[in-house]
Coordinates of C-alpha atoms and ligand atoms in Angstrom, one line a residue:
Chain A
M1 CA -17.6 9.4 -9.0
T2 CA -15.9 11.0 -12.0
T3 CA -16.9 10.5 -15.5
L4 CA -14.1 12.4 -16.8
R5 CA -11.8 10.8 -19.5
R6 CA -8.2 11.1 -18.6
P7 CA -5.3 10.7 -20.9
R8 CA -2.8 7.9 -20.0
V9 CA -0.2 9.9 -18.1
I10 CA 2.7 7.9 -19.5
Y11 CA 2.2 9.3 -23.0
T12 CA 1.6 12.9 -22.0
N13 CA 4.3 13.3 -19.3
P14 CA 7.0 10.7 -19.9
S15 CA 9.6 12.4 -17.7
R16 CA 7.6 12.4 -14.3
A17 CA 5.7 9.1 -15.0
A18 CA 2.7 10.2 -13.0
R19 CA -0.6 11.7 -13.4
P20 CA -0.4 15.5 -14.0
K21 CA -2.2 17.7 -11.8
P22 CA -5.8 18.6 -13.0
E23 CA -6.0 22.1 -14.4
A24 CA -9.5 22.8 -13.0
S25 CA -10.0 23.0 -9.3
G26 CA -12.7 20.6 -7.9
T27 CA -12.9 16.9 -7.0
E28 CA -10.2 15.7 -9.3
R29 CA -7.6 18.1 -8.1
F30 CA -8.5 17.4 -4.4
W31 CA -7.7 13.8 -5.0
W32 CA -4.6 14.6 -6.7
Y33 CA -3.4 16.5 -3.7
F34 CA -4.8 13.9 -1.4
M35 CA -2.6 11.1 -3.0
R36 CA 0.3 13.2 -2.5
L37 CA -0.4 14.4 1.2
S38 CA -1.6 11.0 2.3
G39 CA 1.5 9.4 0.4
L40 CA 3.8 11.6 2.6
A41 CA 1.9 10.5 5.7
L42 CA 2.2 6.8 4.8
V43 CA 5.9 6.9 4.5
I44 CA 6.1 7.1 8.1
L45 CA 2.8 5.2 8.9
A46 CA 3.1 2.4 6.3
L47 CA 6.9 1.8 6.3
G48 CA 7.0 2.2 10.1
H49 CA 4.1 -0.3 10.6
M50 CA 6.1 -2.8 8.4
F51 CA 9.3 -2.1 10.2
I52 CA 7.9 -2.7 13.5
M53 CA 6.0 -5.8 12.6
H54 CA 8.5 -7.4 10.3
V55 CA 12.0 -6.2 11.5
L56 CA 11.8 -5.3 15.3
V57 CA 9.5 -8.0 16.2
V58 CA 12.1 -10.5 14.6
L59 CA 15.0 -8.8 16.0
T60 CA 13.6 -8.8 19.6
G61 CA 12.5 -12.4 19.4
D62 CA 8.9 -11.4 19.9
E63 CA 5.8 -13.1 18.1
I64 CA 2.6 -11.7 16.7
N65 CA -0.2 -13.3 18.6
F66 CA -3.2 -12.3 20.6
A67 CA -1.2 -11.4 23.6
F68 CA 1.0 -9.1 21.4
V69 CA -2.2 -7.4 20.1
Q70 CA -3.6 -7.0 23.6
S71 CA -0.5 -5.1 24.8
R72 CA -0.3 -3.1 21.5
W73 CA -3.8 -2.0 21.5
G74 CA -3.9 -1.4 25.2
S75 CA -2.0 1.8 24.3
P76 CA -4.1 4.6 22.8
F77 CA -1.0 5.7 20.8
W78 CA -0.8 2.5 18.8
R79 CA -4.5 2.4 18.4
I80 CA -4.6 5.9 16.9
Y81 CA -1.6 5.0 14.8
D82 CA -3.0 2.0 13.3
F83 CA -6.4 3.7 12.9
A84 CA -4.7 6.5 10.9
L85 CA -2.7 4.1 8.8
L86 CA -5.9 2.0 8.0
V87 CA -8.0 5.0 6.9
L88 CA -5.3 6.7 4.9
A89 CA -4.0 3.7 3.3
F90 CA -7.4 2.6 2.4
L91 CA -8.6 5.8 0.9
H92 CA -5.2 6.3 -0.9
G93 CA -5.3 2.8 -2.4
V94 CA -9.0 2.7 -3.4
N95 CA -8.7 6.1 -5.0
G96 CA -5.6 4.8 -6.8
A97 CA -7.6 1.7 -8.0
R98 CA -10.4 4.1 -9.1
V99 CA -7.8 6.0 -11.3
V100 CA -6.5 2.8 -12.7
I101 CA -10.1 1.7 -13.6
G102 CA -10.7 5.0 -15.2
D103 CA -7.7 4.5 -17.4
Y104 CA -8.5 1.0 -18.7
V105 CA -12.3 0.8 -18.8
N106 CA -13.6 3.0 -21.6
H107 CA -17.3 1.8 -21.8
R108 CA -19.3 4.4 -19.9
T109 CA -21.8 2.0 -18.3
A110 CA -19.1 -0.7 -17.5
R111 CA -17.2 1.9 -15.9
S112 CA -19.9 3.3 -13.6
L113 CA -20.8 -0.3 -12.7
I114 CA -17.4 -1.2 -11.8
L115 CA -16.8 2.0 -9.8
G116 CA -20.0 1.6 -8.0
V117 CA -19.1 -2.0 -7.0
L118 CA -15.7 -0.8 -5.9
L119 CA -17.2 2.1 -3.8
V120 CA -19.8 -0.2 -2.1
I121 CA -17.2 -3.0 -1.2
S122 CA -14.7 -0.5 0.0
G123 CA -17.2 1.2 2.1
I124 CA -18.1 -2.0 3.8
W125 CA -14.5 -3.1 4.3
L126 CA -13.4 0.3 5.6
V127 CA -16.1 0.4 8.2
A128 CA -15.4 -3.0 9.2
G129 CA -11.8 -2.3 9.7
M130 CA -12.4 0.8 11.7
A131 CA -14.8 -1.3 13.9
I132 CA -12.0 -3.9 14.7
I133 CA -9.7 -1.1 16.0
I134 CA -12.4 0.6 17.9
F135 CA -14.4 -2.3 19.5
F136 CA -11.3 -4.6 20.3
D137 CA -11.2 -4.9 24.1
P138 CA -7.8 -5.4 25.4
S139 CA -9.1 -6.6 28.8
T140 CA -10.7 -9.6 27.5
Q141 CA -8.9 -12.7 28.8
S142 CA -10.0 -15.7 26.9
V143 CA -13.7 -15.2 25.4
A144 CA -14.4 -18.3 23.4
G145 CA -15.4 -17.1 20.0
P146 CA -18.0 -18.6 17.9
L147 CA -15.4 -20.6 16.0
S148 CA -13.6 -22.0 18.9
Chain B
M1 CA 15.4 2.3 -23.4
I2 CA 14.9 -1.3 -22.5
N3 CA 13.8 -4.0 -24.8
L4 CA 11.4 -6.4 -23.2
F5 CA 9.8 -9.2 -25.4
G6 CA 10.1 -6.9 -28.4
Y7 CA 8.5 -3.9 -26.7
R8 CA 10.6 -0.8 -26.3
L9 CA 10.2 0.5 -23.0
S10 CA 11.6 3.6 -21.3
W11 CA 12.6 3.6 -17.6
A12 CA 9.9 6.1 -17.0
Q13 CA 7.2 3.7 -18.3
L14 CA 8.7 0.9 -16.3
A15 CA 9.0 3.1 -13.1
W16 CA 5.3 4.1 -13.7
F17 CA 4.1 0.5 -14.3
G18 CA 5.9 -0.7 -11.2
H19 CA 4.3 2.0 -9.1
R20 CA 0.8 1.0 -10.5
A21 CA 1.5 -2.7 -10.0
S22 CA 3.0 -2.3 -6.4
G23 CA 0.1 -0.1 -5.4
L24 CA -2.6 -2.4 -6.5
G25 CA -0.7 -5.3 -4.9
V26 CA -0.4 -3.6 -1.6
L27 CA -4.2 -2.6 -1.7
L28 CA -5.0 -6.3 -2.5
F29 CA -3.2 -7.2 0.7
L30 CA -4.8 -4.5 2.8
F31 CA -8.2 -6.1 2.0
L32 CA -7.1 -9.6 3.1
H33 CA -5.2 -8.2 6.3
I34 CA -8.6 -6.6 7.4
V35 CA -10.3 -9.9 7.3
E36 CA -7.5 -11.8 8.9
T37 CA -7.3 -9.2 11.7
S38 CA -10.8 -9.3 12.2
T39 CA -10.5 -12.6 13.9
V40 CA -8.9 -10.9 16.9
L41 CA -12.4 -10.1 18.0
L42 CA -13.1 -13.8 18.1
G43 CA -10.7 -14.4 21.0
P44 CA -7.0 -15.7 21.4
E45 CA -7.7 -19.2 20.1
V46 CA -9.1 -18.2 16.7
Y47 CA -6.5 -15.3 16.4
D48 CA -3.5 -17.3 17.1
F49 CA -4.7 -20.0 14.7
T50 CA -5.1 -17.5 12.0
Q51 CA -1.5 -16.1 12.6
T52 CA -0.2 -19.7 11.8
F53 CA -1.0 -19.0 8.3
Y54 CA 2.0 -16.6 8.3
Q55 CA 4.3 -18.9 10.1
N56 CA 5.9 -20.9 7.1
L57 CA 8.5 -20.1 4.3
P58 CA 6.1 -19.4 1.4
A59 CA 4.2 -16.8 3.6
K60 CA 7.4 -15.3 4.7
L61 CA 8.7 -15.0 1.2
G62 CA 5.2 -13.3 0.5
E63 CA 5.9 -10.8 3.1
V64 CA 9.2 -10.0 1.7
L65 CA 7.5 -9.5 -1.7
L66 CA 4.9 -7.1 0.1
M67 CA 7.9 -5.2 1.7
A68 CA 9.7 -4.8 -1.6
A69 CA 6.4 -3.5 -3.3
L70 CA 5.9 -1.0 -0.4
V71 CA 9.5 0.1 -0.3
Y72 CA 9.5 0.6 -4.0
H73 CA 6.1 2.4 -4.1
A74 CA 7.1 4.7 -1.2
L75 CA 10.4 5.7 -2.7
N76 CA 9.0 6.2 -6.3
G77 CA 6.0 8.1 -4.8
L78 CA 8.5 10.4 -2.9
R79 CA 10.2 10.9 -6.3
V80 CA 7.0 11.7 -7.9
I81 CA 5.9 14.0 -5.2
A82 CA 9.2 15.8 -5.2
M83 CA 9.0 16.4 -8.9
D84 CA 5.4 17.7 -8.7
F85 CA 6.3 20.3 -6.0
W86 CA 9.7 21.2 -7.5
P87 CA 9.2 20.9 -11.3
S88 CA 12.9 21.8 -11.9
L89 CA 13.7 18.2 -10.5
T90 CA 12.4 16.9 -13.7
V91 CA 15.7 17.5 -15.3
Y92 CA 17.1 14.7 -13.1
Y93 CA 14.3 12.3 -13.6
R94 CA 16.7 9.6 -15.0
P95 CA 19.3 9.4 -12.1
L96 CA 16.3 9.8 -9.7
T97 CA 14.6 6.9 -11.2
Y98 CA 17.8 4.8 -11.1
G99 CA 18.3 5.7 -7.5
V100 CA 14.8 4.6 -6.5
I101 CA 15.3 1.2 -8.2
A102 CA 18.9 0.9 -6.6
A103 CA 17.8 2.0 -3.2
T104 CA 14.9 -0.6 -3.3
I105 CA 17.2 -3.5 -4.2
I106 CA 19.9 -2.7 -1.8
S107 CA 17.5 -2.0 1.3
M108 CA 15.7 -5.4 0.4
V109 CA 19.0 -7.2 1.1
P110 CA 19.1 -6.7 4.8
L111 CA 15.3 -6.7 5.0
G112 CA 14.9 -10.0 3.2
I113 CA 17.5 -11.6 5.5
I114 CA 15.9 -10.5 8.6
M115 CA 12.3 -11.3 7.5
T116 CA 13.0 -14.8 6.6
R117 CA 15.1 -15.5 9.7
G118 CA 14.5 -19.0 11.2
Y119 CA 12.4 -20.0 8.1
L120 CA 15.1 -20.8 5.4
P121 CA 16.1 -24.4 5.0
W122 CA 19.6 -23.7 6.3
G123 CA 18.2 -21.8 9.4
Ligands
HEM1 C1 4.3 4.4 1.5 C2 4.1 5.6 1.1 C3 3.3 5.9 -0.1 C4 3.7 7.0 -1.0 C5 4.8 8.0 -0.9 C6 2.7 6.8 -2.0 C7 2.7 7.7 -3.1 C8 1.7 7.6 -4.2 C9 1.7 8.7 -5.2 C10 2.2 10.1 -5.3 C11 0.6 8.2 -6.0 C12 0.1 9.0 -7.3 C13 0.6 8.7 -8.6 C14 0.1 9.6 -9.7 O1 -0.9 10.4 -9.5 O2 0.3 9.1 -10.8 C15 0.2 6.9 -5.6 C16 -0.7 6.2 -6.3 C17 -1.1 5.0 -5.8 N1 -0.9 4.4 -4.6 FE1 0.5 5.1 -3.2 N2 1.7 5.7 -2.0 C18 2.2 5.1 -0.7 C19 1.6 4.2 -0.2 C20 0.6 3.3 -0.7 C21 -0.1 2.2 -0.1 C22 0.0 1.8 1.3 C23 -1.1 1.7 -1.1 C24 -2.1 0.7 -0.9 C25 -3.1 0.5 0.1 C26 -1.0 2.5 -2.2 C27 -1.7 2.4 -3.4 C28 -1.5 3.2 -4.5 C29 -2.4 3.0 -5.6 C30 -3.2 1.7 -6.0 C31 -2.1 4.1 -6.5 C32 -2.6 4.4 -8.0 C33 -1.5 4.1 -9.0 C34 -1.7 4.6 -10.4 O3 -2.5 5.5 -10.5 O4 -1.0 4.1 -11.3 N3 0.0 3.5 -2.1 N4 0.8 6.6 -4.5

């Protein structure tokens, strides 16, 4: 995690209204490129996901339920699609949150602490998310879960 | 320049703030979405019950808001990316920013109508 202090972009580059490309090569510049390349992929992945789930499903009179997930994740294509969407959106979003925290929290110790908590929670969440997509078994008929 | 509660804001500042707010909002939903989707591992009864949380008007309006946030973030993100890789486009930042805001509003009209279909009081 970075300890670099960054100027608030809005004052240094009012016409682009975004973070300027870091001058030095290294981690910060990697993430700068990562935000842009993952952003391009997410235009297809994230908007496509919303379009399928909230527009096509409505227009075709379908409904999102267990059977829907069964047939969708029965196909490797959609499983890989959703996996790529999960990982890219998560890394993109969490790195974005990291930049935002770096902008507002000036106290060194507080910043390290908050970034540490963000990193740990995000790690657990991302692994859990990947596990759901990997371990879901579309052939299960009606397994009674612990809550049912 | 826009005058908001006595603060003088430029469109660039507003576009930047909107990008930040929408990005954080979508990220928050992504965290919740992972929790809610995890119930698919508990079988059809639990998962289908979880999905009923989305089947009411307030939830549908929330989904429309999520869609608007993502559409704005995506379009504004494309504008930022384009200007980063072709700096000469910076000259057109103002019309491009207006275009992003206009395109978000215009595309949300049909999307909002479709996404709330069957849940609005008048049908
Ligand atoms: C749909 C396609 C998307 C595009 C084109 C896109 C583009 C971008 C770009 C270019 C940035 C960097 C801005 C800068 O460096 O100043 C950014 C920041 C960010 N994005 Fe995205 N993004 C997309 C989707 C998402 C999604 C799905 C999420 C949430 C999970 C998200 C959350 C964020 C956050 C939190 C930031 C940091 C905002 C800031 O620093 O002010 N984005 N996005």
